Amino acid sequence: MASPDNGGLFQGVRVLDLSRVLSGPYCTALMGDLGADVIKVEAPGTGDDARSLGPFRDGESIYFAILNRGKRSLVLDLKQDRDRQLLLRLAAEVDVLVENFRPGVAAHLGADYETLSPANPRLIYASISGFGQDGPLAARPAYDLIVQAASGLMSISGWPDGPPTRAGESVGDLVAGLFTAWGIAAALFARERTGSGTHIDVSMLESLLALQVTAISQLNATGRAPGRVGNRHPVSTPFDTYQASDGLVVLAVANEVGFARFAELIGHPELAADPAFSSDEARTENEPRLRALIEAWSRRLTVDEVVSRATQAGIAASPVLDLKQALAGEQVAYRQTAVIQDHPQLGSLLLVPQPVRFTGCQRQTPAPSPQLGADSEAVISSLAGA
């Protein structure tokens, strides 16, 4: 197990992970990256559904391996009385339990907070669901796409003349997992003062609503739901992708001082004093005119030239990279953001562990994901005294 001086800030924290696929496993992977002992409870036979989700290499799911790095696998059939009793004994000895069943399923299996907490009043029990543990939509099945649609996020993603667009990653699941990890850390801190655990209720819907700070500020200001604006920032201008001679480049200006420098950079210093461009609001209102002036400049240059000149002028700029290019970038390499894990079934596997840096703590490459049930005997012996 990791120690505090090598990144193990959760050393000594024991987690029972009853979750599947993405939101819960992502949460517990983040905790495992910081030294928590995560025991993944899986059903016999197929285990976590993510084991059968691609992409695959040599019959093994890369997706599962990334989400379940550094965990131990315990097989329990929670439909059997014997295994439910074993779970009760295990829950009495751990610090945290994470589940993402549809509301009501954990109670049906005898694995809910009300059943498990009497034997362990210090238990921090985290439930992740699409819409929360109560309310008129609580029982609805939910996937990331469903919650992106239900939260309004899709309505502001995409181009004005196109349909609503899903974000390119399953952000509803991931941010719910992230908020759950944050909630668990807060609950562990509170437990140090009170001695008591708690039940944490995290919904994907509320998690995505909480992310929409700019959109909610617009709603407050106008009383109208904001619409789609493509890659453009809905409030600040220029803040968008622009055409260079060999591709697209992102430019972002957030204040008047920056815009004065930018206007000079593109050869139009007079724009800073022009009432049509003298404020963020005015520039946004006159965005098409400003875009034409910007692209008259950027189209004569390559992406690299635009980025170089903008950076020298103190203007934020970037090429539009794909994931392979981003992971190969010099900043990622310098900070060792990505690590290479030697996985016994998958071979060399690229991972991006939790990204937070703590002074005095060295980031470690997580251990590989477990084979189904590989740790059942050891877990049962060590934690339950069986």
Short mmCIF file of C-alpha atoms in Angstrom, two decimals:
data_model
loop_
_atom_site.label_atom_id
_atom_site.label_comp_id
_atom_site.label_asym_id
_atom_site.label_seq_id
_atom_site.Cartn_x
_atom_site.Cartn_y
_atom_site.Cartn_z
CA MET A 1 0.00 0.00 0.00
CA ALA A 2 1.21 3.53 -0.78
CA SER A 3 2.63 5.71 1.99
CA PRO A 4 1.89 9.43 2.54
CA ASP A 5 5.29 10.55 1.24
CA ASN A 6 4.74 8.92 -2.17
CA GLY A 7 1.24 10.16 -2.87
CA GLY A 8 -0.75 7.97 -0.48
CA LEU A 9 -2.85 10.66 1.18
CA PHE A 10 -5.69 8.13 1.50
CA GLN A 11 -3.41 5.50 3.03
CA GLY A 12 -5.37 3.43 5.55
CA VAL A 13 -8.75 4.29 3.99
CA ARG A 14 -10.57 1.12 2.96
CA VAL A 15 -13.23 1.33 0.26
CA LEU A 16 -15.85 -1.19 -0.81
CA ASP A 17 -16.69 -0.44 -4.43
CA LEU A 18 -20.04 -1.92 -5.45
CA SER A 19 -20.29 0.32 -8.50
CA ARG A 20 -20.19 -0.55 -12.17
CA VAL A 21 -19.03 0.86 -15.49
CA LEU A 22 -18.08 4.53 -15.09
CA SER A 23 -19.22 7.03 -12.45
CA GLY A 24 -18.47 4.94 -9.36
CA PRO A 25 -15.36 3.19 -10.69
CA TYR A 26 -13.95 6.58 -11.75
CA CYS A 27 -14.53 7.93 -8.22
CA THR A 28 -12.81 4.98 -6.55
CA ALA A 29 -9.96 5.00 -9.08
CA LEU A 30 -9.19 8.57 -8.02
CA MET A 31 -9.14 7.46 -4.39
CA GLY A 32 -6.95 4.47 -5.22
CA ASP A 33 -4.48 6.76 -6.97
CA LEU A 34 -3.95 8.40 -3.58
CA GLY A 35 -3.41 5.16 -1.68
CA ALA A 36 -6.89 3.99 -0.69
CA ASP A 37 -7.35 0.21 -0.56
CA VAL A 38 -10.23 -0.22 -3.01
CA ILE A 39 -12.01 -3.58 -2.94
CA LYS A 40 -14.14 -3.98 -6.05
CA VAL A 41 -17.18 -6.16 -5.38
CA GLU A 42 -18.31 -7.92 -8.56
CA ALA A 43 -21.01 -10.41 -9.43
CA PRO A 44 -19.93 -13.94 -10.32
CA GLY A 45 -19.59 -14.89 -13.96
CA THR A 46 -19.19 -11.65 -15.88
CA GLY A 47 -18.30 -9.18 -13.13
CA ASP A 48 -18.54 -5.46 -13.86
CA ASP A 49 -20.31 -4.75 -17.16
CA ALA A 50 -17.26 -2.70 -18.15
CA ARG A 51 -15.27 -5.93 -18.53
CA SER A 52 -17.31 -6.56 -21.69
CA LEU A 53 -17.05 -3.01 -23.05
CA GLY A 54 -14.46 -2.18 -25.69
CA PRO A 55 -11.99 -1.34 -26.91
CA PHE A 56 -10.24 -4.66 -26.33
CA ARG A 57 -6.72 -5.94 -26.60
CA ASP A 58 -6.22 -9.71 -26.58
CA GLY A 59 -9.75 -10.13 -25.26
CA GLU A 60 -9.24 -7.76 -22.30
CA SER A 61 -11.12 -4.47 -21.96
CA ILE A 62 -8.79 -1.47 -21.97
CA TYR A 63 -11.71 0.65 -20.75
CA PHE A 64 -12.16 -1.56 -17.67
CA ALA A 65 -8.42 -1.61 -16.99
CA ILE A 66 -8.17 2.18 -16.95
CA LEU A 67 -11.17 2.65 -14.64
CA ASN A 68 -10.21 -0.11 -12.22
CA ARG A 69 -6.48 0.43 -11.89
CA GLY A 70 -5.01 -0.38 -8.51
CA LYS A 71 -8.10 -2.17 -7.13
CA ARG A 72 -8.68 -5.65 -5.72
CA SER A 73 -11.53 -7.85 -6.99
CA LEU A 74 -13.90 -9.69 -4.70
CA VAL A 75 -16.69 -11.83 -6.15
CA LEU A 76 -19.96 -11.81 -4.19
CA ASP A 77 -23.42 -12.88 -5.28
CA LEU A 78 -25.63 -10.43 -3.41
CA LYS A 79 -28.69 -12.48 -4.30
CA GLN A 80 -27.43 -15.18 -1.92
CA ASP A 81 -27.90 -14.86 1.85
CA ARG A 82 -24.37 -16.09 2.61
CA ASP A 83 -22.74 -13.43 0.47
CA ARG A 84 -25.04 -10.71 1.77
CA GLN A 85 -23.95 -11.61 5.30
CA LEU A 86 -20.34 -11.47 4.19
CA LEU A 87 -20.90 -8.00 2.72
CA LEU A 88 -22.40 -6.89 6.05
CA ARG A 89 -19.28 -8.10 7.86
CA LEU A 90 -17.02 -6.38 5.37
CA ALA A 91 -18.99 -3.12 5.54
CA ALA A 92 -18.51 -3.11 9.31
CA GLU A 93 -14.75 -2.91 8.81
CA VAL A 94 -14.30 -0.43 5.96
CA ASP A 95 -14.40 3.37 5.85
CA VAL A 96 -16.26 3.98 2.61
CA LEU A 97 -18.76 2.20 0.38
CA VAL A 98 -19.57 3.43 -3.14
CA GLU A 99 -22.52 2.21 -5.22
CA ASN A 100 -24.27 3.40 -8.36
CA PHE A 101 -27.30 1.11 -8.48
CA ARG A 102 -30.61 2.55 -9.58
CA PRO A 103 -32.33 3.85 -6.39
CA GLY A 104 -34.01 1.02 -4.54
CA VAL A 105 -31.79 -1.76 -5.87
CA ALA A 106 -29.26 -1.55 -3.01
CA ALA A 107 -32.08 -1.91 -0.48
CA HIS A 108 -33.45 -4.89 -2.39
CA LEU A 109 -30.00 -6.52 -2.16
CA GLY A 110 -29.59 -5.71 1.54
CA ALA A 111 -26.68 -3.42 0.68
CA ASP A 112 -28.21 -0.01 1.45
CA TYR A 113 -27.04 2.51 4.03
CA GLU A 114 -29.87 1.76 6.45
CA THR A 115 -28.93 -1.92 6.51
CA LEU A 116 -25.15 -1.54 6.71
CA SER A 117 -24.58 1.54 8.87
CA PRO A 118 -25.89 0.21 12.23
CA ALA A 119 -22.93 -2.18 12.38
CA ASN A 120 -20.56 0.65 11.38
CA PRO A 121 -21.72 4.13 12.44
CA ARG A 122 -18.47 5.53 10.98
CA LEU A 123 -19.31 4.24 7.48
CA ILE A 124 -19.35 6.82 4.70
CA TYR A 125 -21.78 5.46 2.14
CA ALA A 126 -21.87 7.14 -1.28
CA SER A 127 -24.71 6.62 -3.75
CA ILE A 128 -24.44 7.84 -7.35
CA SER A 129 -27.49 7.84 -9.60
CA GLY A 130 -28.86 9.62 -12.62
CA PHE A 131 -31.41 11.80 -10.84
CA GLY A 132 -30.81 11.33 -7.10
CA GLN A 133 -32.18 8.98 -4.47
CA ASP A 134 -35.62 10.61 -4.31
CA GLY A 135 -37.97 12.72 -6.41
CA PRO A 136 -40.26 12.05 -9.38
CA LEU A 137 -37.43 10.98 -11.72
CA ALA A 138 -35.41 8.95 -9.23
CA ALA A 139 -36.42 5.56 -10.60
CA ARG A 140 -35.68 6.40 -14.23
CA PRO A 141 -32.76 4.62 -15.89
CA ALA A 142 -29.99 7.05 -16.79
CA TYR A 143 -26.94 7.08 -18.99
CA ASP A 144 -24.63 9.99 -19.70
CA LEU A 145 -26.48 10.90 -22.90
CA ILE A 146 -29.81 10.98 -21.06
CA VAL A 147 -28.49 13.31 -18.38
CA GLN A 148 -26.67 15.57 -20.81
CA ALA A 149 -30.04 16.04 -22.51
CA ALA A 150 -32.01 16.45 -19.26
CA SER A 151 -29.56 18.96 -17.76
CA GLY A 152 -29.65 21.49 -20.59
CA LEU A 153 -25.99 20.89 -21.43
CA MET A 154 -26.81 19.52 -24.88
CA SER A 155 -28.95 22.57 -25.62
CA ILE A 156 -25.91 24.87 -25.41
CA SER A 157 -23.50 22.51 -27.20
CA GLY A 158 -23.15 22.69 -30.97
CA TRP A 159 -23.68 25.31 -33.66
CA PRO A 160 -26.63 27.73 -33.78
CA ASP A 161 -27.91 26.28 -37.06
CA GLY A 162 -27.38 22.65 -36.01
CA PRO A 163 -28.95 20.24 -33.53
CA PRO A 164 -28.01 19.98 -29.84
CA THR A 165 -24.76 18.06 -29.45
CA ARG A 166 -23.46 15.67 -26.85
CA ALA A 167 -20.11 16.60 -25.30
CA GLY A 168 -17.33 14.42 -26.67
CA GLU A 169 -16.76 12.54 -23.38
CA SER A 170 -19.18 11.08 -20.82
CA VAL A 171 -18.94 14.16 -18.63
CA GLY A 172 -22.14 13.39 -16.72
CA ASP A 173 -20.70 10.17 -15.35
CA LEU A 174 -17.22 11.57 -14.82
CA VAL A 175 -18.19 14.75 -13.01
CA ALA A 176 -20.57 12.78 -10.79
CA GLY A 177 -17.66 10.52 -9.89
CA LEU A 178 -15.48 13.54 -9.25
CA PHE A 179 -18.09 15.21 -7.01
CA THR A 180 -18.50 11.92 -5.15
CA ALA A 181 -14.75 11.70 -4.49
CA TRP A 182 -14.88 15.30 -3.27
CA GLY A 183 -17.87 14.49 -1.06
CA ILE A 184 -16.13 11.45 0.41
CA ALA A 185 -13.03 13.50 1.23
CA ALA A 186 -15.24 16.11 2.95
CA ALA A 187 -17.09 13.38 4.87
CA LEU A 188 -13.82 11.78 5.99
CA PHE A 189 -12.66 15.18 7.26
CA ALA A 190 -15.96 15.71 9.11
CA ARG A 191 -15.74 12.23 10.62
CA GLU A 192 -12.45 13.17 12.26
CA ARG A 193 -14.39 15.78 14.26
CA THR A 194 -17.71 14.02 14.82
CA GLY A 195 -16.80 10.34 14.76
CA SER A 196 -19.83 9.65 12.58
CA GLY A 197 -20.25 8.58 8.98
CA THR A 198 -22.94 9.73 6.58
CA HIS A 199 -24.87 8.89 3.43
CA ILE A 200 -23.75 10.88 0.37
CA ASP A 201 -26.33 11.26 -2.42
CA VAL A 202 -24.87 12.41 -5.77
CA SER A 203 -26.93 12.77 -8.92
CA MET A 204 -25.54 13.08 -12.43
CA LEU A 205 -28.25 15.61 -13.24
CA GLU A 206 -27.33 17.94 -10.39
CA SER A 207 -23.63 17.47 -11.09
CA LEU A 208 -24.05 18.69 -14.68
CA LEU A 209 -26.30 21.55 -13.59
CA ALA A 210 -23.61 22.68 -11.14
CA LEU A 211 -21.06 22.86 -13.95
CA GLN A 212 -23.05 25.32 -16.05
CA VAL A 213 -21.87 28.48 -14.33
CA THR A 214 -21.73 30.71 -17.42
CA ALA A 215 -25.07 29.49 -18.73
CA ILE A 216 -26.78 30.00 -15.36
CA SER A 217 -25.35 33.52 -15.12
CA GLN A 218 -26.82 34.24 -18.57
CA LEU A 219 -30.18 32.86 -17.47
CA ASN A 220 -30.10 35.09 -14.40
CA ALA A 221 -29.24 38.13 -16.49
CA THR A 222 -31.82 37.70 -19.25
CA GLY A 223 -34.46 35.31 -17.98
CA ARG A 224 -33.98 33.30 -21.17
CA ALA A 225 -32.31 29.94 -21.64
CA PRO A 226 -28.99 30.46 -23.47
CA GLY A 227 -28.58 28.90 -26.89
CA ARG A 228 -25.80 27.35 -28.94
CA VAL A 229 -22.90 29.48 -30.14
CA GLY A 230 -20.51 26.86 -31.52
CA ASN A 231 -16.94 27.17 -30.27
CA ARG A 232 -17.42 30.83 -29.42
CA HIS A 233 -17.59 31.90 -25.80
CA PRO A 234 -21.17 33.08 -25.14
CA VAL A 235 -20.07 36.23 -23.29
CA SER A 236 -16.45 37.10 -24.15
CA THR A 237 -15.12 38.06 -27.61
CA PRO A 238 -12.76 37.23 -29.28
CA PHE A 239 -12.86 33.77 -27.73
CA ASP A 240 -13.17 31.19 -30.50
CA THR A 241 -11.53 29.07 -33.17
CA TYR A 242 -10.22 30.97 -36.18
CA GLN A 243 -9.00 29.87 -39.58
CA ALA A 244 -5.26 29.95 -40.25
CA SER A 245 -3.66 29.02 -43.56
CA ASP A 246 -3.21 25.36 -42.55
CA GLY A 247 -5.90 24.71 -39.93
CA LEU A 248 -7.82 26.09 -36.98
CA VAL A 249 -6.34 28.02 -34.07
CA VAL A 250 -7.93 29.07 -30.78
CA LEU A 251 -7.57 32.67 -29.59
CA ALA A 252 -8.93 34.00 -26.30
CA VAL A 253 -9.06 37.58 -25.02
CA ALA A 254 -10.73 38.22 -21.69
CA ASN A 255 -10.27 41.93 -20.89
CA GLU A 256 -9.79 45.39 -22.38
CA VAL A 257 -6.03 45.53 -21.84
CA GLY A 258 -5.68 42.22 -23.63
CA PHE A 259 -7.89 43.39 -26.48
CA ALA A 260 -5.77 46.50 -27.01
CA ARG A 261 -2.70 44.27 -27.39
CA PHE A 262 -4.63 41.93 -29.66
CA ALA A 263 -5.88 44.75 -31.88
CA GLU A 264 -2.31 45.91 -32.34
CA LEU A 265 -1.20 42.33 -33.06
CA ILE A 266 -3.64 41.94 -35.96
CA GLY A 267 -2.71 45.33 -37.40
CA HIS A 268 -5.76 47.31 -36.26
CA PRO A 269 -4.78 49.23 -33.11
CA GLU A 270 -7.69 51.63 -33.74
CA LEU A 271 -10.18 48.92 -32.76
CA ALA A 272 -9.45 49.42 -29.07
CA ALA A 273 -11.00 52.89 -29.24
CA ASP A 274 -13.85 52.00 -31.59
CA PRO A 275 -17.19 52.00 -29.69
CA ALA A 276 -18.19 48.88 -31.65
CA PHE A 277 -15.35 46.96 -29.99
CA SER A 278 -14.64 48.91 -26.82
CA SER A 279 -16.20 46.40 -24.42
CA ASP A 280 -16.75 42.67 -24.18
CA GLU A 281 -20.47 43.16 -24.67
CA ALA A 282 -19.94 45.37 -27.73
CA ARG A 283 -17.44 42.95 -29.27
CA THR A 284 -19.84 40.06 -28.76
CA GLU A 285 -22.65 42.02 -30.39
CA ASN A 286 -20.39 42.81 -33.35
CA GLU A 287 -18.64 39.45 -33.44
CA PRO A 288 -19.05 38.81 -37.21
CA ARG A 289 -17.28 42.08 -38.09
CA LEU A 290 -14.46 41.35 -35.64
CA ARG A 291 -14.08 37.78 -36.90
CA ALA A 292 -13.61 39.04 -40.44
CA LEU A 293 -10.77 41.32 -39.33
CA ILE A 294 -9.14 38.58 -37.26
CA GLU A 295 -9.26 36.00 -40.05
CA ALA A 296 -7.97 38.50 -42.62
CA TRP A 297 -4.84 38.40 -40.43
CA SER A 298 -4.80 34.73 -39.34
CA ARG A 299 -5.43 33.26 -42.81
CA ARG A 300 -2.09 34.67 -43.98
CA LEU A 301 -0.26 32.71 -41.26
CA THR A 302 0.15 29.09 -40.25
CA VAL A 303 -1.30 27.83 -36.99
CA ASP A 304 2.17 27.75 -35.45
CA GLU A 305 2.84 31.31 -36.55
CA VAL A 306 -0.45 32.57 -35.10
CA VAL A 307 0.21 30.83 -31.78
CA SER A 308 3.80 32.10 -31.64
CA ARG A 309 2.91 35.72 -32.39
CA ALA A 310 -0.09 35.73 -30.05
CA THR A 311 1.92 34.20 -27.22
CA GLN A 312 4.68 36.79 -27.65
CA ALA A 313 2.01 39.49 -27.38
CA GLY A 314 0.63 37.96 -24.17
CA ILE A 315 -2.51 36.62 -25.86
CA ALA A 316 -3.78 33.11 -25.00
CA ALA A 317 -3.65 30.86 -28.06
CA SER A 318 -3.44 27.19 -28.96
CA PRO A 319 -3.59 24.85 -31.91
CA VAL A 320 -6.56 22.46 -31.90
CA LEU A 321 -4.93 19.16 -31.01
CA ASP A 322 -6.30 15.65 -31.08
CA LEU A 323 -5.83 13.45 -28.01
CA LYS A 324 -2.73 11.70 -29.35
CA GLN A 325 -1.08 15.05 -30.04
CA ALA A 326 -2.11 16.42 -26.64
CA LEU A 327 -0.66 13.46 -24.75
CA ALA A 328 2.58 13.77 -26.74
CA GLY A 329 2.93 17.47 -25.94
CA GLU A 330 5.99 18.88 -24.21
CA GLN A 331 4.05 20.15 -21.18
CA VAL A 332 2.48 16.74 -20.59
CA ALA A 333 5.88 15.10 -20.94
CA TYR A 334 7.58 17.58 -18.60
CA ARG A 335 5.01 17.12 -15.84
CA GLN A 336 4.75 13.35 -16.43
CA THR A 337 0.98 13.67 -16.59
CA ALA A 338 0.58 10.36 -18.42
CA VAL A 339 2.20 7.19 -17.14
CA ILE A 340 2.88 3.83 -18.73
CA GLN A 341 1.66 0.83 -16.78
CA ASP A 342 2.95 -2.69 -17.35
CA HIS A 343 -0.31 -4.64 -17.33
CA PRO A 344 -0.05 -8.45 -17.13
CA GLN A 345 -2.79 -9.03 -19.71
CA LEU A 346 -2.72 -5.84 -21.78
CA GLY A 347 0.99 -5.15 -21.85
CA SER A 348 2.00 -1.49 -22.06
CA LEU A 349 -0.97 0.68 -21.08
CA LEU A 350 -1.05 4.49 -21.09
CA LEU A 351 -2.89 6.01 -18.13
CA VAL A 352 -3.63 9.49 -16.81
CA PRO A 353 -4.02 9.08 -13.01
CA GLN A 354 -5.64 11.73 -10.83
CA PRO A 355 -3.97 15.03 -11.77
CA VAL A 356 -3.78 16.95 -8.47
CA ARG A 357 -0.24 17.64 -7.24
CA PHE A 358 0.56 17.70 -3.52
CA THR A 359 3.82 19.22 -2.29
CA GLY A 360 6.09 16.50 -0.93
CA CYS A 361 4.10 13.68 -2.52
CA GLN A 362 5.41 11.83 -5.56
CA ARG A 363 2.87 10.49 -8.02
CA GLN A 364 3.04 6.74 -8.49
CA THR A 365 2.01 4.52 -11.39
CA PRO A 366 -1.11 2.67 -10.21
CA ALA A 367 -1.11 -1.11 -9.98
CA PRO A 368 -2.93 -2.96 -12.79
CA SER A 369 -6.64 -3.71 -12.73
CA PRO A 370 -7.54 -7.08 -11.17
CA GLN A 371 -8.72 -10.25 -12.78
CA LEU A 372 -12.26 -11.16 -11.75
CA GLY A 373 -12.26 -12.53 -8.20
CA ALA A 374 -8.46 -12.58 -7.98
CA ASP A 375 -8.45 -11.20 -4.45
CA SER A 376 -11.55 -12.86 -3.01
CA GLU A 377 -9.74 -15.19 -0.66
CA ALA A 378 -7.28 -12.57 0.59
CA VAL A 379 -9.98 -9.95 1.14
CA ILE A 380 -12.29 -12.29 3.00
CA SER A 381 -9.45 -13.51 5.22
CA SER A 382 -7.95 -10.14 6.05
CA LEU A 383 -11.04 -8.00 6.46
CA ALA A 384 -13.65 -10.40 7.75
CA GLY A 385 -11.43 -12.72 9.71
CA ALA A 386 -12.85 -15.68 7.83
#
